[in-house]
CSV table of C-alpha atoms in Angstrom, one decimal:
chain,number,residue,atom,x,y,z
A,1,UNK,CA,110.1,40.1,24.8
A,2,UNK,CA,109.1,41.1,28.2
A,3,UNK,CA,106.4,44.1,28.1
A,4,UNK,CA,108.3,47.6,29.7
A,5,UNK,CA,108.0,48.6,33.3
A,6,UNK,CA,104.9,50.2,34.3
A,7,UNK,CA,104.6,52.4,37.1
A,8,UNK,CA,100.7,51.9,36.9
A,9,UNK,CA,100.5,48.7,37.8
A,10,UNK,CA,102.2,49.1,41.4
A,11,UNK,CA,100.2,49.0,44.4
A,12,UNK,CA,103.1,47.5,46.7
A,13,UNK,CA,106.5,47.3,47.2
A,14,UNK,CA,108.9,44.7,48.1
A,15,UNK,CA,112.1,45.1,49.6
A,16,UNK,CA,115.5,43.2,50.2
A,17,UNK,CA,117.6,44.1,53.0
A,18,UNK,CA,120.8,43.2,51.9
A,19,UNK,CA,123.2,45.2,49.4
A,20,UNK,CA,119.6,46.9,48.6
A,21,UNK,CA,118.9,49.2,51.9
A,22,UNK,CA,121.7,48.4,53.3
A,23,UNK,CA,126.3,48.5,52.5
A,24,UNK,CA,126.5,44.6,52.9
A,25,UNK,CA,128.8,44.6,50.4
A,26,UNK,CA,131.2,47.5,51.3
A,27,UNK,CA,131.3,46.5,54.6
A,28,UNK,CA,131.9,42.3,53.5
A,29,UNK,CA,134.6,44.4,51.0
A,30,UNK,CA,136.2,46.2,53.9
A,31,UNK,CA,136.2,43.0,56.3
A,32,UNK,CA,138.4,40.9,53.4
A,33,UNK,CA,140.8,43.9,53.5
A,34,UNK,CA,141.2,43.0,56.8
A,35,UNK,CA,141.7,39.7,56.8
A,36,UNK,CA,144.0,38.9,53.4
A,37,UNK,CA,147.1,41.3,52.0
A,38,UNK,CA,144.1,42.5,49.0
A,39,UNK,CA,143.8,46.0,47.5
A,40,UNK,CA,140.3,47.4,47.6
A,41,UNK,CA,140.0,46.4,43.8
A,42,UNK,CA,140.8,43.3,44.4
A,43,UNK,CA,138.8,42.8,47.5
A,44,UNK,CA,135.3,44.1,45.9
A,45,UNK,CA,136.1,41.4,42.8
A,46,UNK,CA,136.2,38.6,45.2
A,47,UNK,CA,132.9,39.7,47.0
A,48,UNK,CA,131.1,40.0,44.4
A,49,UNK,CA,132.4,36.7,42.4
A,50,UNK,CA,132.3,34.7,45.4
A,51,UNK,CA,128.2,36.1,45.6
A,52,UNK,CA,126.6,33.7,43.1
A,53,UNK,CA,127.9,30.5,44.5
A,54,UNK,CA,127.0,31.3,47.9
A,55,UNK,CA,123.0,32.0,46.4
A,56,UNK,CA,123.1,29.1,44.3
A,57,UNK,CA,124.4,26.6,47.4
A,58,UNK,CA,121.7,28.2,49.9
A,59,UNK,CA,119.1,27.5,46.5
A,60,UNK,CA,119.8,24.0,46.2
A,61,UNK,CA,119.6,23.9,50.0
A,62,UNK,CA,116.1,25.2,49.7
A,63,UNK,CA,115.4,22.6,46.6
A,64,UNK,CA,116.6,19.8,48.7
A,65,UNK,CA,114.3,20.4,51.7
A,66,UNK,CA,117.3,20.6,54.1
A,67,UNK,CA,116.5,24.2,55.1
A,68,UNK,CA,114.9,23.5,58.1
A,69,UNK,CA,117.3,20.5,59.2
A,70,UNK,CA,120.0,23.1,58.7
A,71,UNK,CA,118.1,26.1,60.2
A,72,UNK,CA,120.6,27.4,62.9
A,73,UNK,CA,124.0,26.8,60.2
A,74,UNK,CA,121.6,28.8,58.2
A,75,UNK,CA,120.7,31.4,60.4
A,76,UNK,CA,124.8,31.9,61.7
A,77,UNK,CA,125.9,32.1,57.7
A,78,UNK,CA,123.0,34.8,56.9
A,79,UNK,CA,124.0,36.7,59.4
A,80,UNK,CA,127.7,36.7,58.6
A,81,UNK,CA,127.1,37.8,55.3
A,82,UNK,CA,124.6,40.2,56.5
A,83,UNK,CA,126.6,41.2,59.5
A,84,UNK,CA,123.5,41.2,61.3
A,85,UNK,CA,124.7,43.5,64.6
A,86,UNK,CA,123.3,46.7,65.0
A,87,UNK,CA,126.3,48.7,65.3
A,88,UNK,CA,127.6,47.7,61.9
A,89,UNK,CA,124.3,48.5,60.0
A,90,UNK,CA,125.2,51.3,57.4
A,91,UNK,CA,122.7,52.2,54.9
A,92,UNK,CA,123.1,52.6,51.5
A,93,UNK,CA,123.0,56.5,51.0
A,94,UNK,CA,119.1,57.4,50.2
A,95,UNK,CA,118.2,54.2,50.4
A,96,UNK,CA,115.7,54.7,54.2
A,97,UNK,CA,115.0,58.6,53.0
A,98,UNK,CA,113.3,56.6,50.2
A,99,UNK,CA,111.6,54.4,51.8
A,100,UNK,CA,110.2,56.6,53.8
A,101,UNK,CA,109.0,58.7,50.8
A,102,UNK,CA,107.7,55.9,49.5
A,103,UNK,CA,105.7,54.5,52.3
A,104,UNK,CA,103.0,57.9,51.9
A,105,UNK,CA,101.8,56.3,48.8
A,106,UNK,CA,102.8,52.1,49.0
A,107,UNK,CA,102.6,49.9,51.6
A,108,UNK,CA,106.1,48.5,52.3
A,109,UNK,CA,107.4,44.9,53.2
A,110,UNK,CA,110.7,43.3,52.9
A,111,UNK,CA,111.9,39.9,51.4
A,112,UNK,CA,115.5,38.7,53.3
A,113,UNK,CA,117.5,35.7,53.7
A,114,UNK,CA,118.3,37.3,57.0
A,115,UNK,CA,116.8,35.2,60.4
A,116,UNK,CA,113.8,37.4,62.1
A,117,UNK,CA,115.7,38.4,64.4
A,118,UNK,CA,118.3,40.4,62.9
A,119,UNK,CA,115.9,41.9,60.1
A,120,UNK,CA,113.4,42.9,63.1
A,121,UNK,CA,116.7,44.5,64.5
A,122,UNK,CA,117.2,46.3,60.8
A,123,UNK,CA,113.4,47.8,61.2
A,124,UNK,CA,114.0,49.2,64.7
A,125,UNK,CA,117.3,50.4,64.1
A,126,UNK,CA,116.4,52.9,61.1
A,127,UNK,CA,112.9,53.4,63.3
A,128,UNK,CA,110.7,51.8,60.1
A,129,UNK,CA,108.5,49.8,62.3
A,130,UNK,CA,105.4,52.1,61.7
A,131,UNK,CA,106.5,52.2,57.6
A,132,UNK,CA,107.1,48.1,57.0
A,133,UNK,CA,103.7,46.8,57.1
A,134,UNK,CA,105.4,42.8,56.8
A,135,UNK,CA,108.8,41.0,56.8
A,136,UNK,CA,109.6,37.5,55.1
A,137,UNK,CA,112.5,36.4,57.1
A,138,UNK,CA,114.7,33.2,56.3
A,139,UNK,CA,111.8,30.5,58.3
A,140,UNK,CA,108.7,32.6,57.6
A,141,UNK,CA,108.1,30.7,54.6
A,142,UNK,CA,109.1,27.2,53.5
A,143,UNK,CA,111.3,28.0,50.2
A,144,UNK,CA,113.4,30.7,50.0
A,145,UNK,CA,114.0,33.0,47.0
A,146,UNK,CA,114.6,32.8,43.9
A,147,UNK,CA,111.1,30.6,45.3
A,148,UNK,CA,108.3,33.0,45.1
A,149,UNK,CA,107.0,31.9,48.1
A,150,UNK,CA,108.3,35.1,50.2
A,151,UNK,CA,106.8,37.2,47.5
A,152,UNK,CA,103.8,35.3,47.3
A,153,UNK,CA,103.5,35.9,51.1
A,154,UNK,CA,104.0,39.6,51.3
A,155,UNK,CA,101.0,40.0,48.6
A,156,UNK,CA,99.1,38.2,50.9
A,157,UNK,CA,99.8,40.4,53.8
A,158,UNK,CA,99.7,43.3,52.2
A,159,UNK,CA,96.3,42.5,50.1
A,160,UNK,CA,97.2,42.7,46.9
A,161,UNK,CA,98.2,40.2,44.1
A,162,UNK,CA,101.9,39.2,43.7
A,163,UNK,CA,101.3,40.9,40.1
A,164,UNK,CA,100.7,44.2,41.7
A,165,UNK,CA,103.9,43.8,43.8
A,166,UNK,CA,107.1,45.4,42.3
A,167,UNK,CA,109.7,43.6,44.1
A,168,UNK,CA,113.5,45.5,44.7
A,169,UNK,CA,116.8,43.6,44.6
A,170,UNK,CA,120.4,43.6,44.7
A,171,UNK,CA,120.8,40.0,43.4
A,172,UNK,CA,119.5,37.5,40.8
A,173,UNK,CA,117.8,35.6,43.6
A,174,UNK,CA,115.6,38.8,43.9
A,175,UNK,CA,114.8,39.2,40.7
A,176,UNK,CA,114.0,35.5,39.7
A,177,UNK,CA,111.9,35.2,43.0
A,178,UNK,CA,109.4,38.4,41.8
A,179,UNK,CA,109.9,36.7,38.2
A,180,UNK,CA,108.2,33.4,39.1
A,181,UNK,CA,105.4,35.1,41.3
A,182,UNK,CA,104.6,37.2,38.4
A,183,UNK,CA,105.5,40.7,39.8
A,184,UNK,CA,107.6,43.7,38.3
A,185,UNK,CA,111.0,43.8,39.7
A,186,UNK,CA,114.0,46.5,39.7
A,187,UNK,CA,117.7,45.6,39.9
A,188,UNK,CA,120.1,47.7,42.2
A,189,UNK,CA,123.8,48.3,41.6
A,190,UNK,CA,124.7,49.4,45.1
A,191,UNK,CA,125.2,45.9,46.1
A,192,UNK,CA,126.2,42.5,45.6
A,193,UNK,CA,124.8,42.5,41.6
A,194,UNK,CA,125.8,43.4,38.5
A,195,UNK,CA,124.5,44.7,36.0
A,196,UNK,CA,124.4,42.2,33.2
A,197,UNK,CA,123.3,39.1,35.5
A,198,UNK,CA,120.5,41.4,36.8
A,199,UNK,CA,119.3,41.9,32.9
A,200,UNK,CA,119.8,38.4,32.2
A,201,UNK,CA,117.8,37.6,35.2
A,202,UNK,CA,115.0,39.6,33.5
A,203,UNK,CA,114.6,42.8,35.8
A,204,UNK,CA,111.9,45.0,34.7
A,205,UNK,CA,113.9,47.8,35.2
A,206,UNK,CA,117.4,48.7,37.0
A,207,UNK,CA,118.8,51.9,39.2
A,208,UNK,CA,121.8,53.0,40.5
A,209,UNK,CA,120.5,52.3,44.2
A,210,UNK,CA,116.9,52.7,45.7
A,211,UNK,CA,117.2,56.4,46.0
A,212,UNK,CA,116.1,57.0,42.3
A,213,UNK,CA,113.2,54.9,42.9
A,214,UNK,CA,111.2,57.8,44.2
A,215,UNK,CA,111.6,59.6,41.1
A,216,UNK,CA,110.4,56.8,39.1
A,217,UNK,CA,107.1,55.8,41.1
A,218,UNK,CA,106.6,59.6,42.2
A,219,UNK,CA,107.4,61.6,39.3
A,220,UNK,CA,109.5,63.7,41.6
């Protein structure tokens, strides 16, 4: 049995992009409306379904070493799925006012699948620049997650060891990625996971959305 989630042994914090900070999901959800004669319902099941395949084809990607061979399909699919424009970026509601709160005490990086280009576009357009001390982007590291090689890198950055890292996530790939580099991890619901994959993954510990993280690390 996995030991409970303790607050004390944070000194970092590690951040998806993705269904985590910001409404990837709503807005794929909405797009699908669009697209095919499917009730909102209906829409959000296929979404979220269709979620795990897509992570497990870009994983065995990774495993396979065809990443880089395959770097600008890559970077075209992340950024469909992450609707990587500025003027479609929506946050998930508290998710940056958290952040921010956050950053007083932490220092801040994010993990993402997204290409550095459209997560660098992320950090300017909610002004975090001055908050995100790091970014692992899709090519700044040779595996991807569920690898713990983006986590692994962050620690670096940031100074501290990946077990002193607590790593936030929408998805399993999140949470198997801070797994293997021996960090804490929390699960999010306001994106693209559910709540039983996230347990089964092994989160640590798992919120309604980033906005009650404060509370937790905080006490406020």
């Amino acid at each position: 049995m996995r030991p409970a989630f303790d607050p004390s042994r944070v000194r970092a914090l590690c951040f998806d992009i993705d269904g985590t900070l910001l409404e990837t999901d709503d807005i794929l959800v909405a797009r699908l409306e669009r697209l095919l004669p499917l009730g909102h319902a209906s829409a959000r099941r296929l979404v979220m379904a269709a979620e795990s395949p897509a992570n497990a084809l870009l994983t065995c990607i990774d495993r396979l070493g065809l990443a880089e061979g395959l770097a600008p399909l890559l970077d075209r699919l992340h950024r469909w799925r992450g609707l990587g424009t500025v003027d479609t970026f929506r946050a998930v509601e508290g998710s940056i006012e958290a952040v921010r709160r956050l950053a007083e005490r932490y220092p801040i990086a994010l993990a993402t699948a997204r290409e550095a280009r459209s997560a660098s576009a992320f950090v300017e357009a909610f002004g975090l620049r001055r908050l995100v001390a790091c970014v692992s982007s899709a090519r700044t590291t040779r595996r991807g997650k569920p690898h713990p090689a983006p986590i692994q890198w962050v620690a670096e950055r940031l100074g501290v060891p990946p077990p002193a890292c607590l790593v936030v996530g929408d998805t399993t790939v999140d949470i198997q990625a801070g797994r293997a580099a021996g960090a804490q991890t929390v699960g999010v619901l306001c994106g693209f996971g559910e709540r039983g994959e996230l347990e089964r993954a092994g989160a640590d510990l798992i919120l309604p959305s980033v906005a009650e993280l404060p509370g937790i690390l905080l006490g406020a």
